Coordinates of C-alpha atoms and ligand atoms in Angstrom, one line a residue:
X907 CA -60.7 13.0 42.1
X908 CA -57.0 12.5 43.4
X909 CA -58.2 8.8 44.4
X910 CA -60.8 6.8 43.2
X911 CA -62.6 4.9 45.5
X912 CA -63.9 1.3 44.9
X913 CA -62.2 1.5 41.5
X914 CA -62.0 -1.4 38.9
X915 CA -58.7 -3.6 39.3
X916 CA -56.5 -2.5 36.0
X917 CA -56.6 0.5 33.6
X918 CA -59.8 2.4 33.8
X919 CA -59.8 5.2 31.5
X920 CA -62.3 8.4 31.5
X921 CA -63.0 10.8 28.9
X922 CA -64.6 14.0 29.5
X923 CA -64.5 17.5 29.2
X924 CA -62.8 20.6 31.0
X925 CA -64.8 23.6 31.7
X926 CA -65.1 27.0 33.0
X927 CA -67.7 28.8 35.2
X928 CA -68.9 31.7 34.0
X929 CA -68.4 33.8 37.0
X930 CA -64.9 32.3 36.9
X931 CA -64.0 33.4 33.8
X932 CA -65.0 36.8 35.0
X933 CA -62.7 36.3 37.7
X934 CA -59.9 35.3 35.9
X935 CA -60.7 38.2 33.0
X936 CA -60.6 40.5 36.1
X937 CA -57.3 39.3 37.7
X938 CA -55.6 39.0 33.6
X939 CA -56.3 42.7 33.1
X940 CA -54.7 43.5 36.8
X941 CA -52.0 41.8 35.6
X942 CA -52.1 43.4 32.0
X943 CA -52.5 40.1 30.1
X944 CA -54.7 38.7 27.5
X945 CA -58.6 39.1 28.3
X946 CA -60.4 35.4 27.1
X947 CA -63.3 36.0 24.8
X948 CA -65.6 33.1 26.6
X949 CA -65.0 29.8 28.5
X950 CA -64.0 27.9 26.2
X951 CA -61.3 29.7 24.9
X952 CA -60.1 29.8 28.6
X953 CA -60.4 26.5 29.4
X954 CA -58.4 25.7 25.9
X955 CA -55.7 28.5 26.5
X956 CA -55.4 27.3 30.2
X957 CA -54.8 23.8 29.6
X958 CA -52.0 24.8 26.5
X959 CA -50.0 26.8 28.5
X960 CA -46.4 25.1 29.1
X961 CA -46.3 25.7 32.4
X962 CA -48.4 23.3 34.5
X963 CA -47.9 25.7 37.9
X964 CA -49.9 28.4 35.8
X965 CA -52.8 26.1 34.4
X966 CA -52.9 24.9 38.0
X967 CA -54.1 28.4 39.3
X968 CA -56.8 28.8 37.2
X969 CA -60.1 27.4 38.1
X970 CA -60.8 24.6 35.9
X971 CA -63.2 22.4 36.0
X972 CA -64.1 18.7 34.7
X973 CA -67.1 16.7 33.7
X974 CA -66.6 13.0 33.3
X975 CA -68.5 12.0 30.0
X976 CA -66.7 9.2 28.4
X977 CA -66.0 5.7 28.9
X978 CA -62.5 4.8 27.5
X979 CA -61.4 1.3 28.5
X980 CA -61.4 -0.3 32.0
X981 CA -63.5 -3.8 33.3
X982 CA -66.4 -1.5 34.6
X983 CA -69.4 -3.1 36.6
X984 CA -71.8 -1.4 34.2
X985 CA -73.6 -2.1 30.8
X986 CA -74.9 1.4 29.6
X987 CA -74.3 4.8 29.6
X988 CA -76.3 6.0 32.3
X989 CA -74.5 3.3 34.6
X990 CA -71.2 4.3 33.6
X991 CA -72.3 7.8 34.4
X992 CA -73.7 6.6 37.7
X993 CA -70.1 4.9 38.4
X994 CA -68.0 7.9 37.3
X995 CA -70.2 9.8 40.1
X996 CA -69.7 7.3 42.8
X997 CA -65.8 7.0 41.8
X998 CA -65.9 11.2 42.9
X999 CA -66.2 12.4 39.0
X1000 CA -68.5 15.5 39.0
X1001 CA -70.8 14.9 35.8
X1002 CA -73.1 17.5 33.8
X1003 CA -76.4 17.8 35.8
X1004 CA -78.1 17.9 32.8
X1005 CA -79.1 14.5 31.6
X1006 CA -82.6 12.6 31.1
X1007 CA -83.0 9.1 29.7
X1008 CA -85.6 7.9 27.7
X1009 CA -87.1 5.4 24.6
X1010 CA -88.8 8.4 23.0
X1011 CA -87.4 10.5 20.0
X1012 CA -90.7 13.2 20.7
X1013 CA -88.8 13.5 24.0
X1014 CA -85.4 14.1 22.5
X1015 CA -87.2 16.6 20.7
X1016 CA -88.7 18.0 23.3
X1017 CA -85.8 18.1 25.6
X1018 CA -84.3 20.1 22.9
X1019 CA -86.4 23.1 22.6
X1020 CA -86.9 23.3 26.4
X1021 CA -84.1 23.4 27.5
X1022 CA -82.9 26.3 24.5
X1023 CA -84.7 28.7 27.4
X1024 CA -83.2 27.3 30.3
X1025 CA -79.8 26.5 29.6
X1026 CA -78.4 30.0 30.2
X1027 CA -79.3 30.1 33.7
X1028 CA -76.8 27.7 34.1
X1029 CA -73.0 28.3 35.7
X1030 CA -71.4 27.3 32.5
X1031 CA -72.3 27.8 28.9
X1032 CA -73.9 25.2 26.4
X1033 CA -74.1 25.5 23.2
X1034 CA -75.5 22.0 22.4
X1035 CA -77.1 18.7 23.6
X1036 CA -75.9 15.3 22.7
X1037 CA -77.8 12.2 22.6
X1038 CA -76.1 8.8 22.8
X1039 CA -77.5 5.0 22.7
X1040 CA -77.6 3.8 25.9
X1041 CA -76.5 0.3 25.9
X1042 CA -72.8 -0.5 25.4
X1043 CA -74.3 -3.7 23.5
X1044 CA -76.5 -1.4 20.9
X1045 CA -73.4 0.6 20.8
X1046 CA -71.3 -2.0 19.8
X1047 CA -74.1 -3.5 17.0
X1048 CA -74.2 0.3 15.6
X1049 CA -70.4 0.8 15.5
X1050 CA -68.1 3.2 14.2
X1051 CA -67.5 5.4 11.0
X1052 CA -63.7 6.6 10.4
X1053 CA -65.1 10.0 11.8
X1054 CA -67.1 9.4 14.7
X1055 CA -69.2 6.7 16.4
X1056 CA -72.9 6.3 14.5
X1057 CA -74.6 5.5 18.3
X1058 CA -74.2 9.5 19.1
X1059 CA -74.8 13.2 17.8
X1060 CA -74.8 16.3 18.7
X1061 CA -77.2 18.9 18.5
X1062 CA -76.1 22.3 18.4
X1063 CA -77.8 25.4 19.5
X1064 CA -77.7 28.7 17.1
X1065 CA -75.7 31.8 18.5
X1066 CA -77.9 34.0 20.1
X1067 CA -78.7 37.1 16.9
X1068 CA -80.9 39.6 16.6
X1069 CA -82.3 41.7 13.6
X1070 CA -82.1 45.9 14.3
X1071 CA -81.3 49.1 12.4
X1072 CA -78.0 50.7 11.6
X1073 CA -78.7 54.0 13.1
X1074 CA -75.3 55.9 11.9
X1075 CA -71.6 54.9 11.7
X1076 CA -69.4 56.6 13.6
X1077 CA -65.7 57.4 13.1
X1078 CA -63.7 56.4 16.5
X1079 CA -60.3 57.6 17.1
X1080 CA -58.1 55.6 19.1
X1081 CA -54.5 56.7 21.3
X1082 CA -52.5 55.6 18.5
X1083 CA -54.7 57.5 16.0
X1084 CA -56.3 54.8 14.3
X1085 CA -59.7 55.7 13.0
X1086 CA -62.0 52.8 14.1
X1087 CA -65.9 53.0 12.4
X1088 CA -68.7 52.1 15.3
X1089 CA -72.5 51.0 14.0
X1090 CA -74.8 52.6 16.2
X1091 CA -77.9 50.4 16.3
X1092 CA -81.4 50.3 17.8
X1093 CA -81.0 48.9 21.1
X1094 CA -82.3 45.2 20.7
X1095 CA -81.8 42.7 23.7
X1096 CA -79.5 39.4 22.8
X1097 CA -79.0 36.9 25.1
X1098 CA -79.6 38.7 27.7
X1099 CA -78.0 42.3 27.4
X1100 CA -78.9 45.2 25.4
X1101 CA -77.1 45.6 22.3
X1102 CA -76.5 49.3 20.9
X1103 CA -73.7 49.3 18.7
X1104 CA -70.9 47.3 17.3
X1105 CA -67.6 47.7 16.5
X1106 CA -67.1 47.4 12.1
X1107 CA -62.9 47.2 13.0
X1108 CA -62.3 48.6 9.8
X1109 CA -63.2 50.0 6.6
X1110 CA -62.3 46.8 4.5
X1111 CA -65.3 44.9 6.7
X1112 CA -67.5 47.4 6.1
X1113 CA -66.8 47.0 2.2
X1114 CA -67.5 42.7 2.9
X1115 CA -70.7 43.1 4.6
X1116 CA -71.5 46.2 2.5
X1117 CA -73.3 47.7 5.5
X1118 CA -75.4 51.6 4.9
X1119 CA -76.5 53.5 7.8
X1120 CA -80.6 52.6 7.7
X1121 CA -80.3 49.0 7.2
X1122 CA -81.6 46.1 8.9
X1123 CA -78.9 44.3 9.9
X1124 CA -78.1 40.7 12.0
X1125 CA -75.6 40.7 15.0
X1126 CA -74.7 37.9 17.0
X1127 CA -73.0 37.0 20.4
X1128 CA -71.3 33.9 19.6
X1129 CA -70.2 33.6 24.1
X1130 CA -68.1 36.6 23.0
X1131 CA -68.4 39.4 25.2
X1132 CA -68.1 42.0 21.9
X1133 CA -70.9 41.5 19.2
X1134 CA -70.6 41.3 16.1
X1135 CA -72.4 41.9 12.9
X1136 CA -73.2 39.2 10.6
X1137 CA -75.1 40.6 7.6
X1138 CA -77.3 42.9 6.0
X1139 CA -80.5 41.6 5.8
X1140 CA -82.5 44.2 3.9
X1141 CA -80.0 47.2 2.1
X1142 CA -82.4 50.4 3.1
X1143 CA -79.4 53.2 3.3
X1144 CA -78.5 54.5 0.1
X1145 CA -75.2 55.9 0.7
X1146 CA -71.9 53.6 0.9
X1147 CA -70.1 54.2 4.0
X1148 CA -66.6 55.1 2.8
X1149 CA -63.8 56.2 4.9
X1150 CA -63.4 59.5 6.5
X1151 CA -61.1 61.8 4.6
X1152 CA -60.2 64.2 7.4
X1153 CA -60.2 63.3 11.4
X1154 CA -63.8 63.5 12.8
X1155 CA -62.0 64.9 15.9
X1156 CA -59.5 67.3 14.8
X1157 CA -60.3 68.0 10.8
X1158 CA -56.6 66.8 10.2
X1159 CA -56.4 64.5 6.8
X1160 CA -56.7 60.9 7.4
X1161 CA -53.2 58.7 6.4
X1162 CA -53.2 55.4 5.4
X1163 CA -50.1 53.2 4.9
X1164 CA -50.8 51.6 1.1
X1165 CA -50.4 48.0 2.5
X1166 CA -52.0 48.3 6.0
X1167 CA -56.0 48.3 6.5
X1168 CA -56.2 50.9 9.4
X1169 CA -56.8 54.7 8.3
X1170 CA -54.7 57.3 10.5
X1171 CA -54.9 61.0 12.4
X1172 CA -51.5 61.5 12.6
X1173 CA -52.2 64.9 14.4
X1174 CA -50.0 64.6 17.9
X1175 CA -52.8 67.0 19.5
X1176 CA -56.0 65.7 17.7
X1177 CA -58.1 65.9 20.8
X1178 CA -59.3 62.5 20.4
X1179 CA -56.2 60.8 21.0
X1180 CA -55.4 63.1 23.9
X1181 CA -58.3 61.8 25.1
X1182 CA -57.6 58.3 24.6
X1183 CA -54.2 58.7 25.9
X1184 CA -55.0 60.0 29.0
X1185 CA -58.0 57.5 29.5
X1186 CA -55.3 54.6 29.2
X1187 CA -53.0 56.3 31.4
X1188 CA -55.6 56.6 34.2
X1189 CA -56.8 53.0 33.7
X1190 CA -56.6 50.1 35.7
X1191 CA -53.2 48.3 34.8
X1192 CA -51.7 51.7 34.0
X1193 CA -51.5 54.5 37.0
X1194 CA -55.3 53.0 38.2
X1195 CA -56.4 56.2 39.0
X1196 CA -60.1 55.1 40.8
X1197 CA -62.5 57.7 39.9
X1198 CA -60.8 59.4 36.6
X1199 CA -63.1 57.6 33.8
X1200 CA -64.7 58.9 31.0
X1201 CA -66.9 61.1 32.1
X1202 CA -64.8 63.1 34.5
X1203 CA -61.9 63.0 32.1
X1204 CA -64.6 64.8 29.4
X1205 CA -64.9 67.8 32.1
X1206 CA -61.6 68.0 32.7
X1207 CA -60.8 68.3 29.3
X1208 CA -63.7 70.9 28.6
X1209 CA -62.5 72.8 31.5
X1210 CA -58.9 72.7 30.1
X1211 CA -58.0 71.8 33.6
X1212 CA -56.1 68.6 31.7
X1213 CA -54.2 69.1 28.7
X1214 CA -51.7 66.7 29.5
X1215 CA -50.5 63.8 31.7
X1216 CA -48.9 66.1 34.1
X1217 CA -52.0 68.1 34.3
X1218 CA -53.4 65.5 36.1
X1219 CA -51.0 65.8 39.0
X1220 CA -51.5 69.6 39.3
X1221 CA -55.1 69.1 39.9
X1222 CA -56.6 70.8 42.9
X1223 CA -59.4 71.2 45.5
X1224 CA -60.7 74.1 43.9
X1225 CA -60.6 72.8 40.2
X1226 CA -62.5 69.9 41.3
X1227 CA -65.4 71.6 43.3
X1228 CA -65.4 73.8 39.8
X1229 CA -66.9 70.8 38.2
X1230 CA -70.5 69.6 38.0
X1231 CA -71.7 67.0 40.5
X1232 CA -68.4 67.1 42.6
X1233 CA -68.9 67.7 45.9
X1234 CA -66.3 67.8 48.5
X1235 CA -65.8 63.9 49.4
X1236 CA -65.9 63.2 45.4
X1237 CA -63.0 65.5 45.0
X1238 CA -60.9 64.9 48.0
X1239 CA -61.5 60.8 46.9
X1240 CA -59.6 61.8 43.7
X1241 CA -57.0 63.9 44.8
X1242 CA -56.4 60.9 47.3
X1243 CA -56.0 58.4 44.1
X1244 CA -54.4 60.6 42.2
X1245 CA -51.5 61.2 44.8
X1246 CA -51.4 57.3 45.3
X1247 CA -50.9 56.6 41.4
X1248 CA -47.4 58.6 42.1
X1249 CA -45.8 55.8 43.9
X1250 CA -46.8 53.0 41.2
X1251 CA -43.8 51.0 40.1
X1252 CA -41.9 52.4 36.8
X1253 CA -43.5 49.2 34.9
X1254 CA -46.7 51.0 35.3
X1255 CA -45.7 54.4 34.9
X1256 CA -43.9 53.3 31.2
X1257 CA -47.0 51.1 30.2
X1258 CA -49.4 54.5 31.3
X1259 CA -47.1 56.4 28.7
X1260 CA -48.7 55.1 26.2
X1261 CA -45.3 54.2 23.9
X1262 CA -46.4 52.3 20.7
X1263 CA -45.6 48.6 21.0
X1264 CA -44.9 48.6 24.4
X1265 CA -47.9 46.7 26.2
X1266 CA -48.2 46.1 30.3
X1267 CA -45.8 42.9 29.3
X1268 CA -43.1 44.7 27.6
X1269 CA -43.4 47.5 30.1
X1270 CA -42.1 45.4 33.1
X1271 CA -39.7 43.4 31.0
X1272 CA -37.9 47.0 30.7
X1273 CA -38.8 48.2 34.0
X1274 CA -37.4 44.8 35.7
X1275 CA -34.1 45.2 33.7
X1276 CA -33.4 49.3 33.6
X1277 CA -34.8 49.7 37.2
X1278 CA -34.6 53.9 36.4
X1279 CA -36.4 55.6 34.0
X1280 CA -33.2 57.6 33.5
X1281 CA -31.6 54.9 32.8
X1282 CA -34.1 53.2 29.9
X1283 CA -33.9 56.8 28.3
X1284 CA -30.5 57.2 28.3
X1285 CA -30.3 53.2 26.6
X1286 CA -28.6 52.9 23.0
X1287 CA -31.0 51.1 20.6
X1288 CA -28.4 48.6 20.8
X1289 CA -28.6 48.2 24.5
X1290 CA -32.3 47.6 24.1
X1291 CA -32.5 45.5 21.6
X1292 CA -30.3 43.2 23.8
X1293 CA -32.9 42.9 26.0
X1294 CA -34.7 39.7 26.0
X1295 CA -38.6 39.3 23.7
X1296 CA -38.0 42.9 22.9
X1297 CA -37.6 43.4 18.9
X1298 CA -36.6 45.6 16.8
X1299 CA -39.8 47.5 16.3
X1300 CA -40.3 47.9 19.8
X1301 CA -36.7 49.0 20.4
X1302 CA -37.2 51.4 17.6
X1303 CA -40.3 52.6 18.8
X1304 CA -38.6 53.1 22.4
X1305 CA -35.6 55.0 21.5
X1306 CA -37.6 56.9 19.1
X1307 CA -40.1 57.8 22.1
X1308 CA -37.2 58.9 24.3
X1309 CA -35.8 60.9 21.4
X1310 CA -38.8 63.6 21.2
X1311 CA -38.7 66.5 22.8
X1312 CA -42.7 66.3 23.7
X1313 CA -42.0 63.3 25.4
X1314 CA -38.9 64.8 27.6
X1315 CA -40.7 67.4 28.3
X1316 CA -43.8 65.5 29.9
X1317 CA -41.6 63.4 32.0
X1318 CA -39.6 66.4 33.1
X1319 CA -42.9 67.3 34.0
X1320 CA -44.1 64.4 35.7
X1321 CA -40.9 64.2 37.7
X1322 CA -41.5 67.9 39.0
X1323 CA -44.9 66.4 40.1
X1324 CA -42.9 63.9 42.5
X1325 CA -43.8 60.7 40.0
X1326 CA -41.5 57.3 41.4
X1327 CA -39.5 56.8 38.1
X1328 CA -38.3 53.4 39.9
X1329 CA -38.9 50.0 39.6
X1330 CA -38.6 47.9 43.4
X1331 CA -36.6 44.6 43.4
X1332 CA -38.4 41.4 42.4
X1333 CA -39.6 40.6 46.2
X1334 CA -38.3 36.7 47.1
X1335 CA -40.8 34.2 47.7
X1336 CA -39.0 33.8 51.0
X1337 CA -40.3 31.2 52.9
X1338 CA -43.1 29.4 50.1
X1339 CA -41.8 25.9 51.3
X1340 CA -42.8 27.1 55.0
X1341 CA -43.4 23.7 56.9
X1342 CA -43.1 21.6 53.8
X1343 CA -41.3 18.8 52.7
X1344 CA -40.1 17.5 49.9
X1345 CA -38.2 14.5 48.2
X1346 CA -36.1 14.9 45.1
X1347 CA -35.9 11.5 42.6
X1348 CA -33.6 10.8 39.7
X1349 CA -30.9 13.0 38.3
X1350 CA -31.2 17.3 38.5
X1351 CA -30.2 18.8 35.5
X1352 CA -28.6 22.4 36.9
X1353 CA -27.8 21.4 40.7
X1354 CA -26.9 18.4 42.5
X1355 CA -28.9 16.8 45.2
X1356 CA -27.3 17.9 47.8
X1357 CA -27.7 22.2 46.0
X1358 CA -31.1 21.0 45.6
X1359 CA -31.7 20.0 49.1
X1360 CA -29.9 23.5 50.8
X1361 CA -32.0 25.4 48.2
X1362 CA -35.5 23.6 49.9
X1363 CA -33.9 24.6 53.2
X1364 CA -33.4 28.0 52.2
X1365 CA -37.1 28.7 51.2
X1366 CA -37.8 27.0 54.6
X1367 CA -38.9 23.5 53.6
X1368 CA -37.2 20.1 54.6
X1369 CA -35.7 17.7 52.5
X1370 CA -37.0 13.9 52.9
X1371 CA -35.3 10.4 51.3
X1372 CA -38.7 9.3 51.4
X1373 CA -42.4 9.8 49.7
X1374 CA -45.9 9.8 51.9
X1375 CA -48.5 11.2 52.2
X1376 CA -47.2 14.1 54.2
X1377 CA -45.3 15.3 51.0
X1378 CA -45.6 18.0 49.2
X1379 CA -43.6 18.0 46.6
X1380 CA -41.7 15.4 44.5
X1381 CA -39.2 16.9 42.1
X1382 CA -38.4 14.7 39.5
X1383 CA -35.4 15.0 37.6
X1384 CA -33.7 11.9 34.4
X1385 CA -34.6 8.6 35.0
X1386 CA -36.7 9.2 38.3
X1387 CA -37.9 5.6 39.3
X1388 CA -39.9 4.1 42.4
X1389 CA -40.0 7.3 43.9
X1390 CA -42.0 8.8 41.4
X1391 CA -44.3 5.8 40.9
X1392 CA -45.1 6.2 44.4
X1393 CA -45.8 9.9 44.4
X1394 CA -48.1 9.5 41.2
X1395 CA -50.2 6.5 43.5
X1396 CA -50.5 8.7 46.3
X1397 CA -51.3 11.8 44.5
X1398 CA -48.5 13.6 45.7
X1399 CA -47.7 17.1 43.3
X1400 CA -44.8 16.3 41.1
X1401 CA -42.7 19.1 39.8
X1402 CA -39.5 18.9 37.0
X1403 CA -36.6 20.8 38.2
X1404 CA -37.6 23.6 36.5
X1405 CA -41.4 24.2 37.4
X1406 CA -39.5 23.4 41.3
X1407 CA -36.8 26.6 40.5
X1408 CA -39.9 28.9 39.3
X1409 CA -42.0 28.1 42.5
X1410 CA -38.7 29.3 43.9
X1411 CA -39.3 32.4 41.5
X1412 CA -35.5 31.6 40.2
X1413 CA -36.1 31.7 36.9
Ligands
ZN573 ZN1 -57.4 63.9 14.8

């Protein structure tokens, strides 16, 4: 809650814990890969990595969540647990649901093993109970250990495994070459989806868990969207899975850099990379091309219709209704996307290149500060290694990319095929302080009031001398006194001049 009603006079201090919904995190792993940023593995790792970021704006946007489930200090009106629970709801905490109370051990028991089967029908993932002593008074006679208090414990729940069969290994080649081994298992259901096979990562694993195709081995799905495998429980293969020595696509011999773990095709048209390549430059936070996935891709390539990116732009009518299952709608729907990926901003367009090193990130970092393609290919390596988070490697890597004829030659291509090679101005926030108003306290760093003030104006807020309820922004800057008190009482936003200059997208 912003305000507590019918709080304790004083200090009153909560503990608890913040959470994500699951169908939030989906959300947010939806909107992340939009934006071509880091996917979280579960909720918790969300909730953590939200609430570490250093900007307070971004952990703002994402939808956190809190249970109160702690009493820190504070003269409370209540001698237990469960009445300090019972406060924290009536103060406009939200609490966990999920409690019982009882004098019973059998029932703690009990509770434990029924609620195993229930708990994943809940909104947000549990992977344990705990059980505390009630009364603050039996609390207090227990104590304390240097570790942890000895009137609570919690019980965890195993991750979710199951036992199947190693069906084969299979050798997976990625864009960049790298041969990736994938165990193909007999489908076995785990918490609640049907696992049939698991990535190995590498051939070093596969040496630690000593896997053979025929074995019975665990996995697990430790709230991680990707299983994993855990062990070998019973060795029934007989032949040691050792890496490939040519490329299962292309028959090309497999490199290996003598300190790196990853075995290489190093063939620039192994088929599987092509593949790869032009699966990432169709994909959602590359040129999104709706309707060009893996299966359609696989015809295209079988049909030879696609051999490279600027195939795809040459596609028409005809080859599609060439295809099996495409009728007319199904190809005129992907000669409409297709068409509409040629007006994505460069940012994409150099991401969708697939260029080693450069993810969606570095991608619009370049785009934002070349604006033409032209004009990042024409860069010195010196010229791009001035540009800001972008190292030597990936300058290297960029120059080197802009240097090869194959890759001059496909963007020759993909200009002839009326591609926008341009990046769009950073669009101003305009008018984000529409109808607000906001008071600025203490001393700014960068501007003086008054700058501060005609800024506000500028994105259409108005500056006040004075802090209600009606604000909606303090800014805070050195040694911000009374006015800041009085913000923080009425739950007013604060902002430091610099979270106040990036709402303003300045910097
Ligand atoms: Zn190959």
């Amino acid at each position: 809650p912003q305000k507590i009603a019918n709080a304790p006079a004083g200090l009153l201090e909560v503990r608890g814990e913040v959470y994500l919904d699951k169908k939030d995190l989906a959300a947010l792993n939806e909107r992340q890969q939009l934006k071509g940023d880091n996917i979280f593995a579960n909720t918790r790792n969300a909730a953590a990595g939200s609430l570490r970021q250093k900007d307070p704006l971004i952990t703002a946007q994402r939808p956190l969540k809190f249970f109160a489930h702690s009493f820190g200090t504070g003269d409370i009106a209540a001698d237990s647990f469960s009445g300090f629970i019972d406060l924290c709801k009536s103060w406009g905490f939200s609490v966990c649901p999920v409690r019982t109370k009882t004098t019973l051990i059998s029932d703690v028991i009990r509770f434990y093993n029924q609620f195993d089967s229930s708990r994943h029908q809940l909104p947000f993932d549990v992977d344990g109970l705990v059980v505390k002593v009630n009364r603050f008074e039996d609390q207090r006679v227990l104590g304390v250990t240097a570790k942890s208090p000895r009137w609570a414990i919690a019980f965890k729940y195993p991750a979710p495994q199951a036992t199947t069969t190693v069906k084969n290994i299979i050798f997976s080649v990625g864009r960049s070459g790298v041969i990736t081994p994938v165990a193909e298992l007999e489908p076995v259901p785990c918490a609640g989806v049907i696992i049939s096979n698991t990535t190995l990562h590498n051939f070093d694993e596969i040496k630690r868990l000593g896997v053979r195709v025929g074995d019975r081995v665990i996995i697990e799905r430790a709230g991680e969207v990707i299983p994993k495998m855990v062990k070998v429980v019973e060795q029934l293969g007989t032949q040691e899975v050792l890496p490939p020595a040519k490329c299962p696509s292309c028959g090309e011999p497999v490199y290996k850099e003598p300190d790196e773990v990853g075995y290489y095709c190093v063939n620039p048209s192994c088929p599987a990379q092509l593949r790869a390549r032009l699966l990432h430059f169709a994909s959602r936070g590359a040129m999104d091309i709706e309707g060009l996935g893996d299966v359609v891709m696989d015809k295209l390539l079988e049909s030879q219709y696609v051999t490279d990116f600027a195939d795809i732009y040459g596609l028409t009518f005809l080859h599609l209704l060439n295809l099996e299952n495409f009728k007319d709608k199904k190809a005129q729907n992907l000669l409409d996307s297709i068409e509409a990926s040629k007006q994505k901003p460069l940012s994409r367009l150099l991401f969708a290149l697939g260029i080693a090193f450069v993810g969606a990130k570095t991608a619009e970092i370049l785009a934002d500060r070349f604006r033409t393609l032209d004009a990042l290919k024409n860069a010195s390596l010196a010229e791009l290694q001035s540009v800001p988070d972008v190292g030597e490697t990936v300058s290297q890597s960029i120059y080197d990319f802009f240097h090869s004829q194959s890759a001059l030659d496909q963007i020759e291509k993909l200009r002839a095929a009326g591609l926008n090679f341009t990046q769009p101005k950073k669009e101003l926030s305009g008018n984000i302080l529409e109808g607000k108003t906001l008071v600025f306290t203490g001393e700014l760093k960068t501007m003086t009031r008054t700058e501060a003030e005609r800024l506000a104006k500028e994105y259409g807020g108005k500056a006040s001398g004075s802090v209600s309820k009606k604000t909606a922004y303090v800014v805070a800057g050195e040694a911000a006194g009374t006015k800041l008190k009085k913000a923080q009482e009425l739950g007013v936003p604060v902002l430091t001049e610099e979270e106040f200059l990036k709402l303003l997208g300045r910097i």
